[in-house]
Structure formats: C-alpha cells, structure tokens
XYZ file of C-alpha atoms in Angstrom:
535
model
C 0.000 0.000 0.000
C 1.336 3.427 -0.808
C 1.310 6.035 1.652
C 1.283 10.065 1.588
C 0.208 12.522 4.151
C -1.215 15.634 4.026
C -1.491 18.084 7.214
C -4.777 18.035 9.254
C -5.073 22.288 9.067
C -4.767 21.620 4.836
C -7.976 19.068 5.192
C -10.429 21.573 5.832
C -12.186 19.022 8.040
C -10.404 19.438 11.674
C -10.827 22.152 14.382
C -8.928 24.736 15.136
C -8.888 23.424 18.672
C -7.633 20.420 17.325
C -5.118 21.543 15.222
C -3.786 23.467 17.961
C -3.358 20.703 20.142
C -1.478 18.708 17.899
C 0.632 21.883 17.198
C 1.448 22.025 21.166
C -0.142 25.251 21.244
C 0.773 26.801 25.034
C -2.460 28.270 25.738
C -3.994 24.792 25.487
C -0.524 23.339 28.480
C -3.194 23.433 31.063
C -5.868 21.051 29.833
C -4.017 18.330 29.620
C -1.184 16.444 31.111
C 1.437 14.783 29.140
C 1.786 15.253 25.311
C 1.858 11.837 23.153
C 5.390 11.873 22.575
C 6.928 8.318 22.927
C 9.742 9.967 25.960
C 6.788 11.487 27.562
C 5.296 8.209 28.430
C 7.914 7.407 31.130
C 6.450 9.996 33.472
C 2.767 8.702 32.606
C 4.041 5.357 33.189
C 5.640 6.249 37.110
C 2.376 8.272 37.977
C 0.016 5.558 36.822
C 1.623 3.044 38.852
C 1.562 5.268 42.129
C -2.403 5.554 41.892
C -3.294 2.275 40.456
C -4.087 -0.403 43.344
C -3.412 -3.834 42.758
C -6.647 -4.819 43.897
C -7.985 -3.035 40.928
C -6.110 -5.386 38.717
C -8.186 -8.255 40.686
C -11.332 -6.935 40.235
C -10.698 -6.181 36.631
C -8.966 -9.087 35.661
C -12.251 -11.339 37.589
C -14.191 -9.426 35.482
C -12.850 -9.779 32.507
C -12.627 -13.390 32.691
C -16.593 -13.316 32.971
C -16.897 -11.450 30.168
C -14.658 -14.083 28.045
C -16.457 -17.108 29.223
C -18.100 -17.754 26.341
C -15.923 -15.716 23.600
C -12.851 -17.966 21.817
C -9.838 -16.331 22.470
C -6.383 -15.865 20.555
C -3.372 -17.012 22.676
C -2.270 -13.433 22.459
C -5.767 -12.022 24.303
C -5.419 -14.553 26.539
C -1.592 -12.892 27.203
C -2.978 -10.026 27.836
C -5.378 -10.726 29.968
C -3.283 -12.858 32.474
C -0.474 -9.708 32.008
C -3.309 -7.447 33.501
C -2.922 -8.678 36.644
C 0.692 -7.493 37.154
C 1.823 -4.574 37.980
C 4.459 -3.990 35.216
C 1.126 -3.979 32.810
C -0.753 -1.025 31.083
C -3.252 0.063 28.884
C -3.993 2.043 25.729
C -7.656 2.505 25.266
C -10.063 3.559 22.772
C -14.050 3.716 22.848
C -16.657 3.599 20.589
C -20.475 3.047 19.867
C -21.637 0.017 18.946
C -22.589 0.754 15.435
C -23.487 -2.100 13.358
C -21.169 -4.080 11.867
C -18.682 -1.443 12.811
C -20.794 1.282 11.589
C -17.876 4.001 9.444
C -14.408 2.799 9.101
C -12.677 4.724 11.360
C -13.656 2.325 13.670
C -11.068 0.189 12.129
C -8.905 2.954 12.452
C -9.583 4.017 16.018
C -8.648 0.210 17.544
C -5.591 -0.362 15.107
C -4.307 3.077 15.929
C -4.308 1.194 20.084
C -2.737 -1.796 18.773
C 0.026 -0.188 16.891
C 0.909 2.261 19.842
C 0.821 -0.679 22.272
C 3.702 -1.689 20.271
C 5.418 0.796 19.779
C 5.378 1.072 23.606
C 6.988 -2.039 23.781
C 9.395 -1.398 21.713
C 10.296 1.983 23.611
C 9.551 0.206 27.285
C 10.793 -3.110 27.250
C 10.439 -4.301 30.559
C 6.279 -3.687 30.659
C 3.617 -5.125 29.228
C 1.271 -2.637 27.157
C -2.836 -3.916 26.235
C -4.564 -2.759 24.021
C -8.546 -2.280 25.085
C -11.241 -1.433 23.132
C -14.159 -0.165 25.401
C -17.246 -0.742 24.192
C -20.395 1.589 24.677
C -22.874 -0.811 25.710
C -24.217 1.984 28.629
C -25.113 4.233 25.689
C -29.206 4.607 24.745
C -29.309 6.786 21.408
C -30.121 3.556 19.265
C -30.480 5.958 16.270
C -26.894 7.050 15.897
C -25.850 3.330 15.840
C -28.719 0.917 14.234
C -27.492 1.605 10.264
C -24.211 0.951 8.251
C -23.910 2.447 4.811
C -23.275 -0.122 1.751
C -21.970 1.557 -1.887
C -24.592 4.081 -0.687
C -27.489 2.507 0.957
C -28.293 2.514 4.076
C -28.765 -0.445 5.951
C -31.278 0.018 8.958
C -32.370 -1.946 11.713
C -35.635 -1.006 12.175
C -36.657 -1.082 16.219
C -38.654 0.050 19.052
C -35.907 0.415 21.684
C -35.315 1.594 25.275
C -32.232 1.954 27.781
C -28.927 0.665 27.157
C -28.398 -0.091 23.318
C -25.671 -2.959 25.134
C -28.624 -4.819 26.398
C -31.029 -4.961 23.113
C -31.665 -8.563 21.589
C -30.477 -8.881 18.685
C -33.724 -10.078 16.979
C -34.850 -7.996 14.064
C -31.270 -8.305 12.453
C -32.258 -10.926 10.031
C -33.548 -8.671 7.948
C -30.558 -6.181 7.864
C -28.976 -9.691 7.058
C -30.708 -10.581 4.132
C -30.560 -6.528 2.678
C -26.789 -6.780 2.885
C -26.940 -10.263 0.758
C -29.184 -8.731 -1.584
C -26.237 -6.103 -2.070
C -22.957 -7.644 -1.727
C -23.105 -9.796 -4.583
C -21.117 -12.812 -5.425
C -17.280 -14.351 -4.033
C -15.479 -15.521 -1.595
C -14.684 -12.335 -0.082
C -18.962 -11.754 0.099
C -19.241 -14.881 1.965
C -16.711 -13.970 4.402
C -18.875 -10.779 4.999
C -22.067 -12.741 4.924
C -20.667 -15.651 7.559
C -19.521 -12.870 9.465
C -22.293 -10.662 9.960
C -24.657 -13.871 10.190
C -22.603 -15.189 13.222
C -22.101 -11.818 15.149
C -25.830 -10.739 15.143
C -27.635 -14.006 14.639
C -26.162 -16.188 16.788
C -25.624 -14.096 19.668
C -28.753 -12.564 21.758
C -27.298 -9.005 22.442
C -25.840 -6.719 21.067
C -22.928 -6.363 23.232
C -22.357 -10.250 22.745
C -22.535 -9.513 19.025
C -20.051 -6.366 19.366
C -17.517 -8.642 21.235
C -17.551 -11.478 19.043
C -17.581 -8.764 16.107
C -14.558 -7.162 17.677
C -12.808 -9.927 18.186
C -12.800 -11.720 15.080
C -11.522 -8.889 13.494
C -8.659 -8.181 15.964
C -8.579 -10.486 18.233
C -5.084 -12.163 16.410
C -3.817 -8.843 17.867
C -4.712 -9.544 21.421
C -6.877 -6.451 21.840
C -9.092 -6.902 25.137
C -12.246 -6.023 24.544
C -14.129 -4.487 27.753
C -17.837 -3.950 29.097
C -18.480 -1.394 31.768
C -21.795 -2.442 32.187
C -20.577 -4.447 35.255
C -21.524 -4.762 38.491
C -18.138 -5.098 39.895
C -16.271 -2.248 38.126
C -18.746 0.048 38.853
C -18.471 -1.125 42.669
C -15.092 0.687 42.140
C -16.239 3.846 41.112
C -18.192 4.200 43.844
C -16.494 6.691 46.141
C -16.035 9.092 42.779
C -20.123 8.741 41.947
C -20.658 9.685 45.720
C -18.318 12.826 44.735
C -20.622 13.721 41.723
C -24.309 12.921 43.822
C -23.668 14.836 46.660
C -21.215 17.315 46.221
C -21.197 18.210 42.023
C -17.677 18.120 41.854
C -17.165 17.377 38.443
C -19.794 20.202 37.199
C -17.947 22.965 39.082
C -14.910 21.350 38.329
C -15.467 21.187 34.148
C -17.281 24.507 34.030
C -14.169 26.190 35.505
C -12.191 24.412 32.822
C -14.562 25.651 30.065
C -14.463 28.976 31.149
C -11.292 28.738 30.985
C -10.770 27.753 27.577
C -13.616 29.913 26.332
C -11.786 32.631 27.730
C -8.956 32.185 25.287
C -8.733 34.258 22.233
C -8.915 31.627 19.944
C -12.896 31.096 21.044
C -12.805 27.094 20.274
C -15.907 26.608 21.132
C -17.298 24.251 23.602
C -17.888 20.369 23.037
C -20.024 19.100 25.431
C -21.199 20.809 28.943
C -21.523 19.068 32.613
C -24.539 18.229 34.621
C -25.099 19.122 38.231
C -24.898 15.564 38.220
C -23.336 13.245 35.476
C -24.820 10.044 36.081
C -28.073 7.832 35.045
C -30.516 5.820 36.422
C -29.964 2.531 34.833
C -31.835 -0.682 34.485
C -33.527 -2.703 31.486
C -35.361 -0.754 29.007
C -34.517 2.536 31.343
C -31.454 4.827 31.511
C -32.795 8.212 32.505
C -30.912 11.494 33.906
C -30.581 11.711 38.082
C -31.937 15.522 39.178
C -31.359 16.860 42.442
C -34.597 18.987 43.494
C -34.440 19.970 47.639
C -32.485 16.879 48.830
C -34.250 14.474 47.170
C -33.231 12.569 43.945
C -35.359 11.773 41.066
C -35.168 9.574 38.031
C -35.878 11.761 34.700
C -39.127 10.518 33.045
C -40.169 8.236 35.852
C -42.536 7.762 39.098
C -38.651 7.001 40.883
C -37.126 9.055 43.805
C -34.767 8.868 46.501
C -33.739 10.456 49.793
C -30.045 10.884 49.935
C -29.980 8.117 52.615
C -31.709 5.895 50.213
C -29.942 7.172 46.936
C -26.502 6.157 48.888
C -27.800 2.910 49.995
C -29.141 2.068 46.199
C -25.373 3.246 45.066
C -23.863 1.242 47.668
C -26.248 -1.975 47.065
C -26.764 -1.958 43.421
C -23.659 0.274 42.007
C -24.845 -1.142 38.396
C -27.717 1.337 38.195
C -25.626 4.083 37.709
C -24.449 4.903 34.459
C -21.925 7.839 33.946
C -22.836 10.143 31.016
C -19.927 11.470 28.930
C -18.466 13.695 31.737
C -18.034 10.869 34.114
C -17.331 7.745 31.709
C -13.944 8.836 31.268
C -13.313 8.867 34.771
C -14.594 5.556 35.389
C -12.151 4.153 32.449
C -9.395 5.451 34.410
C -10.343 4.119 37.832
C -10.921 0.685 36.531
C -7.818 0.382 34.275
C -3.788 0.595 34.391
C -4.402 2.984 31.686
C -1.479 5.375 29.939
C -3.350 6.965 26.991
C -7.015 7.283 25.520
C -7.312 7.302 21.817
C -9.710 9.159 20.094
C -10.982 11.469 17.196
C -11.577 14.672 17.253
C -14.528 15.235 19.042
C -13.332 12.902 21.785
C -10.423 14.823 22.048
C -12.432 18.343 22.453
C -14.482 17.181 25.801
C -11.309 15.058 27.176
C -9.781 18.185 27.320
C -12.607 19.823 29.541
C -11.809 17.425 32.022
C -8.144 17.538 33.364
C -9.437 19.695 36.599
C -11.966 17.305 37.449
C -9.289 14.842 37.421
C -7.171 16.495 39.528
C -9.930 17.076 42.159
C -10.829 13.426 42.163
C -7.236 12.570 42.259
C -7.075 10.319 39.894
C -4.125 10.444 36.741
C -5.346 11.696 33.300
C -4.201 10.311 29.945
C -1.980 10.880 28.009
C -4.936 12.214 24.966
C -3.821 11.064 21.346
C -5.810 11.384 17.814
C -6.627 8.507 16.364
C -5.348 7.979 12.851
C -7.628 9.084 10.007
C -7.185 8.223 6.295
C -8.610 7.693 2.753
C -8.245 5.031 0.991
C -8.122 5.671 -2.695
C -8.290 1.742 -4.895
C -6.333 1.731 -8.188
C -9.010 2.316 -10.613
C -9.509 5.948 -8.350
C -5.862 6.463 -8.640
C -5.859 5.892 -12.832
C -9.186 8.379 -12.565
C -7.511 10.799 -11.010
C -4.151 10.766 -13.235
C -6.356 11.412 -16.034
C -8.336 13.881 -14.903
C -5.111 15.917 -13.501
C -6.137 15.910 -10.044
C -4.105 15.912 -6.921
C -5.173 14.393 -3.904
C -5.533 17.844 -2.090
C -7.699 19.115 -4.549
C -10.368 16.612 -3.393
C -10.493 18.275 -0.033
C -11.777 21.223 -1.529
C -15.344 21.970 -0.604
C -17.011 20.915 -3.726
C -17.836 24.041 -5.400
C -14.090 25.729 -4.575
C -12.822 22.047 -6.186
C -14.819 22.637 -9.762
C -14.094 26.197 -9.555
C -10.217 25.271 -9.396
C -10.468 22.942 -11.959
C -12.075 24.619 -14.287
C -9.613 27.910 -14.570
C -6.876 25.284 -14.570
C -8.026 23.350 -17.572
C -9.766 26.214 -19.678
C -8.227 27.689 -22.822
C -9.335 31.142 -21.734
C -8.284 33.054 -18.669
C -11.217 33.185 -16.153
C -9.330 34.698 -13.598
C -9.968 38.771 -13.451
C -7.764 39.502 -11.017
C -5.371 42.040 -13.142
C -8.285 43.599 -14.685
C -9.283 44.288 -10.492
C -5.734 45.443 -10.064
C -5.979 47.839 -12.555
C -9.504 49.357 -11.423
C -7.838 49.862 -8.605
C -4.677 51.724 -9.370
C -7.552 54.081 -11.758
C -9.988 54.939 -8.663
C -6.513 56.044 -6.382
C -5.851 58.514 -9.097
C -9.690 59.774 -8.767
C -9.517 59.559 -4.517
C -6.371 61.979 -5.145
C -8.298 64.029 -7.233
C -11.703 64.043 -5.415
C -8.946 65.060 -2.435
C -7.676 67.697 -3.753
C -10.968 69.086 -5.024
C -14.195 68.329 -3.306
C -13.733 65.562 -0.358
C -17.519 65.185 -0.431
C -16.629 62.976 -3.469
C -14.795 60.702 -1.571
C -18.197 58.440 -1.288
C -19.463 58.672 -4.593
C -15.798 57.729 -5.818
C -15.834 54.492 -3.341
C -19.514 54.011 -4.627
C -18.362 53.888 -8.274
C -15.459 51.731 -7.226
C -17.532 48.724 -5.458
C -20.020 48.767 -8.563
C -17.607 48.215 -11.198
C -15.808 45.518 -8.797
C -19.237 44.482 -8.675
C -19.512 43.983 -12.418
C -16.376 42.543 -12.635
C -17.084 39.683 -9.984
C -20.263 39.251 -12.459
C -18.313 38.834 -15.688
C -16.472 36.294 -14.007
C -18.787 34.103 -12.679
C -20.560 34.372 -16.126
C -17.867 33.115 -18.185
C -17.247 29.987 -15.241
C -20.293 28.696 -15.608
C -20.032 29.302 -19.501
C -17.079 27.105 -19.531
C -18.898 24.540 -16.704
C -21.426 23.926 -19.431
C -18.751 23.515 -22.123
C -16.828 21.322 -19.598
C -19.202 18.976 -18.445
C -18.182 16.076 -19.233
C -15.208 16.781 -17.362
C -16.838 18.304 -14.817
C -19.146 15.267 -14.351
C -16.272 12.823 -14.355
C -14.405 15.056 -11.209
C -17.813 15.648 -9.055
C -18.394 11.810 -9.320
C -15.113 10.731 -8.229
C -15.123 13.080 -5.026
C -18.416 12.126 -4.403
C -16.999 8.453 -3.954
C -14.202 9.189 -2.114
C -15.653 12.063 0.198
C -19.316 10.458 0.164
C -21.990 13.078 1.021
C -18.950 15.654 0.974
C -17.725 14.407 4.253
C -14.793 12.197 5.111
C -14.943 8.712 3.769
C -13.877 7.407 7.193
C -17.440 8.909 8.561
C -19.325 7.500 6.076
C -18.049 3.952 4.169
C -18.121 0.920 5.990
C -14.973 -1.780 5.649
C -17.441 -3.945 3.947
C -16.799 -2.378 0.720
C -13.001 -2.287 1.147
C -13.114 -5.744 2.757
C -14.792 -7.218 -1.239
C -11.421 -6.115 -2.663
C -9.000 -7.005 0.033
C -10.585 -9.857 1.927
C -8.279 -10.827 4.462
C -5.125 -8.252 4.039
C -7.565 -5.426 4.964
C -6.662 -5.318 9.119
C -3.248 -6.446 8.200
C -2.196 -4.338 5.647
C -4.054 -1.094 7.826
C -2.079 -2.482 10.882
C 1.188 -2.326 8.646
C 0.250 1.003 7.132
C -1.146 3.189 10.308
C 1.466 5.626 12.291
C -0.495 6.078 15.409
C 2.205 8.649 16.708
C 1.996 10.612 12.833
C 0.150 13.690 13.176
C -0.952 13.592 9.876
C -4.099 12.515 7.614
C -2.857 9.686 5.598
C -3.576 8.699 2.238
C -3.665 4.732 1.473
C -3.110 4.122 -1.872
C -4.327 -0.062 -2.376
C -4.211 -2.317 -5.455
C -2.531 -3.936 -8.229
C-alpha cells in the first residue's frame, strides 16, 4: 500500500482546537497532562503506577474473565489478559459506539491506531507489558446514531422500538438487515466472508454487546486487543467513592465549568464540546437509563414515578452500584479508575471534551491520559488512482469543498483566462488617481468615488462568474467525471472514514484489509494519511 500525508489544518475538516493541540499550542498546556510523545510516556508510566491499586487489577482481571467465558480467544488475548494482573502492565484505550457491523471505518482505524501504539510502547519500554482495550459503549441509549451501516450508498437500517442501554437490546430484528446486505454484496469468496460474518455476530448471539464482542474480536482479536464492558456490576463497585463525589457534592460540574471557562476565555474562542450536569450520572436498568436531578435533597429519576432520599440514593449506590451509568463527563473517569491505563485514543470530538476534564481529574485525584488522535485516512483503490491521473487531479484538490474544487479545476483546464484579477488590479490603481483628485478638489466625493469603485468591482465579480459557468457547461463532461469521483471518495462531501463501511473495502481485500491497515497506520503521525491499495 502506498502512503502520503497531508497536514490536518490543509484538510479543511479538523478544528482549530484540534489543530492546535497537535501543534502544542501553550495556551492549550493546562488542559491536559502529558503530550503523546513516545519519551513522555515514562512519566505517565511512574504516575500511573503510584495511583493504580493492585486490587484493581483483581477486580478487573475477575471481570474480565466473565466477560470471556463464552468468547474464543487468541493465545495473544489470553496474554494479555493474564499480564493485567501485574503490575508492570498497562493500557492504551479507545471507545466507541456500537454501530453495526462497525458502523464508518474509522472504527477500524480508532482500535488499530491502540494496537500499533501498544507496540510501539513495547518497543520503547521493554520491561512492561502494554494492552490494548477497546471499550465498548454498551451503557449508551441513542439507538439511532448506531442501528445503520452504509453499503456503496445505501443505508442499511435496523428497524426497532428500543429503550435503555443499546448494550442490552436482543439482537432479533437483524435478520432482515442480514438478508438486505446479501441482496447487495453480490457474489465471491470475499462476500461470503462478509455474509458468515455478519450472520454469526448478530444471529447467533442474543445481544448486542455479545454480538459487538464477538464482532470485535474476530476482526482483531489475532492482535490480542481486550475487549471491555463497563456495564458491570463489579467495576462500577469501584467507582463508587467518585459517583458519591458527583451525587452529593457536584464536583465534576464545578470542576469542568471552571475548565470551560477557561478555555472559552482564550482568544482563539474554540468553542465548547459538550457541557456538565449538576450531576453526570443515570438511572440505569432494562429498558430505562434516565438522567438523576437533584430537586431539595431528594433525587429523582428523569421521566419516571422514581425518587430517593439521599440516605436511600446512597444505599441504592452502595447496594446496586450497576444502576448508575456515567454520562460522557463521568465515563472517562470511570475508564481510568478501573484500568492501568497510559493513553485514551480518540478522534476529534473525543479529544475536544477530554480536554474539559483535566481539573476534574485532579480534584478526584485520579491520573489523566496521556490524549492522542486517532489515525484518520482515505483510501483511494487503483481504478480511483488511474481516474484521477487522467483527470489531472491531486489528492488535495479533493479536499476542496465541492464548489471551490470545480471552480479550481475549471480555470486550470480552460483555454481562456477566467481569472480577473489584473483587470481588479488595474480598477484599482484608476480609482486612487480619482480619490487623489476628489482630495484635492471636493472631499464630499470621496463616497461617490468608493460608490463607483464597489459597482464596477461588482460587475467585474459578475463577468467572471458568467464566463465559469459558460465554460462549466462547455466542460461537463469533465466536470461530471471530477464531481463523481469526489463524491466516492468524500461520500456526502464528508470524510470517507465517517461514512463507508470496511465492507466495501473488505470485497477487494478480503483478508489483508486489518493487516495491511495495521502495517500502514502511524499512530504517533500527526498527519491525515492517504492509502493508496491495489494492483
């Protein structure tokens, strides 16, 4: 696979905030802790060990062995889970939804940019053990951002009445989203792969989270990534004291809206990514997982007949610690309680919050992460590559919104200058002479002189815009031919990685797709990557 890179501020499609943090910005020093530099992770490394008890390990590594009962397990998983009870043994982590049958392909990308730092680690820190660990969402309840994965431009829905954790949903209804992908993926070996895989992920397992895990883990399992469920009575017994923090005394509200004050106080103006609750955890059982509200020392359940004392709200944490579900704020904290973790892996987004939270961190004294982006890419096949040699297009231009792309294009390949910049020039250097003149005459003229000015720049800006779309219409064949192939490879003129699902990729490559992404991925390269695949 050929590789180039292009930088993330030349993509058009990353924050500023983002781009800033990547550049090491020193307004942005105090939201986090460590930068992702490899000699950096030494200090991450001596703190995490310091706060991490070993009977953590033993609660996690108990846990985790429930989770694998049933789930076949590379000798390399099974490595890494017996290494997680030492203490010479960390973490890199990554989270995400889970989307059907992966849902984009930067899901690929966000687990396989774990993996490859975990080894790098290892190469850099000999004498530890580094795990990868996928967490998997199973506590989240928006169904609709994760019940469809797009196929050469369909969608493919499951279509169901749901409630609560999308973790605990059975998986029935999916034979249908079965047979609509085999209507679709045509003939081969490669579409029976996809077939026997989707077929034994969601119809022979009776949750989702059971059809995540298996998911997960045929596709990277051989890489020994552990593959984790908070949705556990046990873990969450260990984030006890922390919830207790959040109930009863908001510490992570005041603690986060301090930090985004903070940054929106900066003259950049980022922006904010997501705000804190008084309280940042939900009411969670079967079919239910519904905001807790504080009203006049009592607690109630969002949406529901439910409510507590504090005495009783305590008791119910202490007794049934399962019911509560952190929301976005708190999640991460729980991650870091629960696991030897160095660094969280994200994209962009992910990034933006984490880096609301380093206060609230502090306050709960608990390490934060090391913060790294997660690779992104596009892959571009061979019969893109031959389009784009003869159409004359360069990979940057495709990151061109669509109608500055075209625009481009067109002046680049017409036989007729459509650019009237000297003819603006020139207007110019005229109306200085008559601003001298009105000057030295009648300054009341100044305004009629500026008037004149903007309506023949006016008329200009006309011309030109005439005489592009002139040549569009004369061009469009060739017009056609570029829209067509950015509209594959930035489908719905976003990032393919948002939109395409590996299914597609996986019909071409079969089984060098994971290997020949682990072998091409830099997860310590700060910038977008372009895969070139094919013979």
């Amino acid at each position: 696979m050929d590789i180039d890179c292009i930088p993330f501020t030349k993509t058009g499609y990353f924050s500023k905030l983002i781009c800033d943090y990547l550049d090491e910005k020193k307004t942005l020093h105090p939201f986090y802790n460590r930068f992702f530099h490899l000699k950096d992770f030494k200090g991450q490394l001596e703190e995490k060990a310091t706060h991490f008890p070993l009977a953590h390990r033993e609660v996690l590594y108990d846990a985790l062995q429930r989770q694998y009962r049933d789930t076949k397990t590379s000798k390399k998983t099974k490595d890494h889970l017996r290494q997680l009870k030492e203490p010479i043994t960390f973490t890199a982590v990554t989270g995400h939804q889970l989307n059907l049958f992966t849902g984009p392909l930067y899901f690929l990308y966000k687990i396989i940019s774990t993996i490859n730092l975990t080894q790098e680690l290892k190469t850099a820190y000999p004498k530890f053990n580094f795990v990868p660990v996928y967490w998997m969402a199973t506590e989240d309840h928006d169904f609709d951002e994760i019940n469809y994965f797009n196929f050469k431009g369909k969608k493919l829905q499951w279509n169901k009445e749901v409630k609560g954790a999308v973790g605990r949903l059975a998986t029935e209804g999916l034979q249908e989203v079965y047979d609509a992908l085999a209507n679709e993926i045509g003939p081969g070996k490669n579409a029976e792969a996809l077939k026997s895989l989707f077929r034994k992920a969601y119809l022979e397992h009776d949750t989702l989270t059971e059809a995540t895990r298996y998911l997960a883990n045929e596709l990277f399992g051989g890489y020994g990534l552990v593959i984790l469920d908070g949705d556990d009575a046990a873990l969450k017994r260990l984030l006890v004291p922390y919830a207790k923090r959040d109930l009863l005394e908001n510490l992570a509200f005041s603690m986060v809206s301090e930090t985004i004050a903070a940054l929106d106080g900066l003259p950049e103006k980022y922006g904010i990514q997501v705000n804190p609750r008084e309280i940042n955890y939900f009411y969670l059982k079967d079919g239910l997982r519904e905001r807790i509200i504080e009203k006049d020392d009592h607690f109630f359940v969002n949406e529901t007949n439910l409510q507590f004392s504090k005495e009783a709200l305590l008791t119910e944490l202490e007794t049934h610690p399962e019911r509560f579900s952190p929301n976005v704020i708190a999640r991460p904290l729980y991650q870091e309680v629960i696991l030897p973790n160095l660094c969280y892996i994200g994209g962009g987004g992910e990034i933006a919050y984490w880096l609301e939270l380093k206060a609230m961190f502090d306050a709960m004294q608990v390490p934060f992460p090391i913060l790294l982006l997660r690779n992104s890419a596009l892959l571009i096949s061979k019969k893109q590559q031959k389009k784009l040699g003869k159409l004359n297009l360069s990979v940057e231009d495709l990151f061109l919104e669509q109608h500055a792309y075209i625009n481009k294009k067109i002046r680049e390949i017409s036989n007729i200058d459509i650019d009237f910049s000297p003819q603006k020039q020139h207007l110019e250097k005229q109306f200085e002479a008559l601003y001298e003149l009105a000057e030295k005459t009648d300054p009341s003229f100044l305004g009629a002189v500026k008037a004149q000015e903007v309506k023949q720049k006016n008329g200009l800006d006309k011309l030109e815009k005439r005489l592009l779309k002139a040549q569009k219409r004369k061009l469009a064949d060739h017009v056609e031919r570029m829209t067509d192939l950015q509209n594959q490879l930035f489908p719905n003129q976003s990032l393919q990685e948002r939109n395409q699902n590996f299914a597609e990729v996986y019909l071409e490559l079969g089984t060098e797709l994971i290997p020949t992404l682990v072998k091409s991925l830099k997860p310590l390269q700060t910038e977008f990557m372009i895969l070139k695949y094919g013979k």
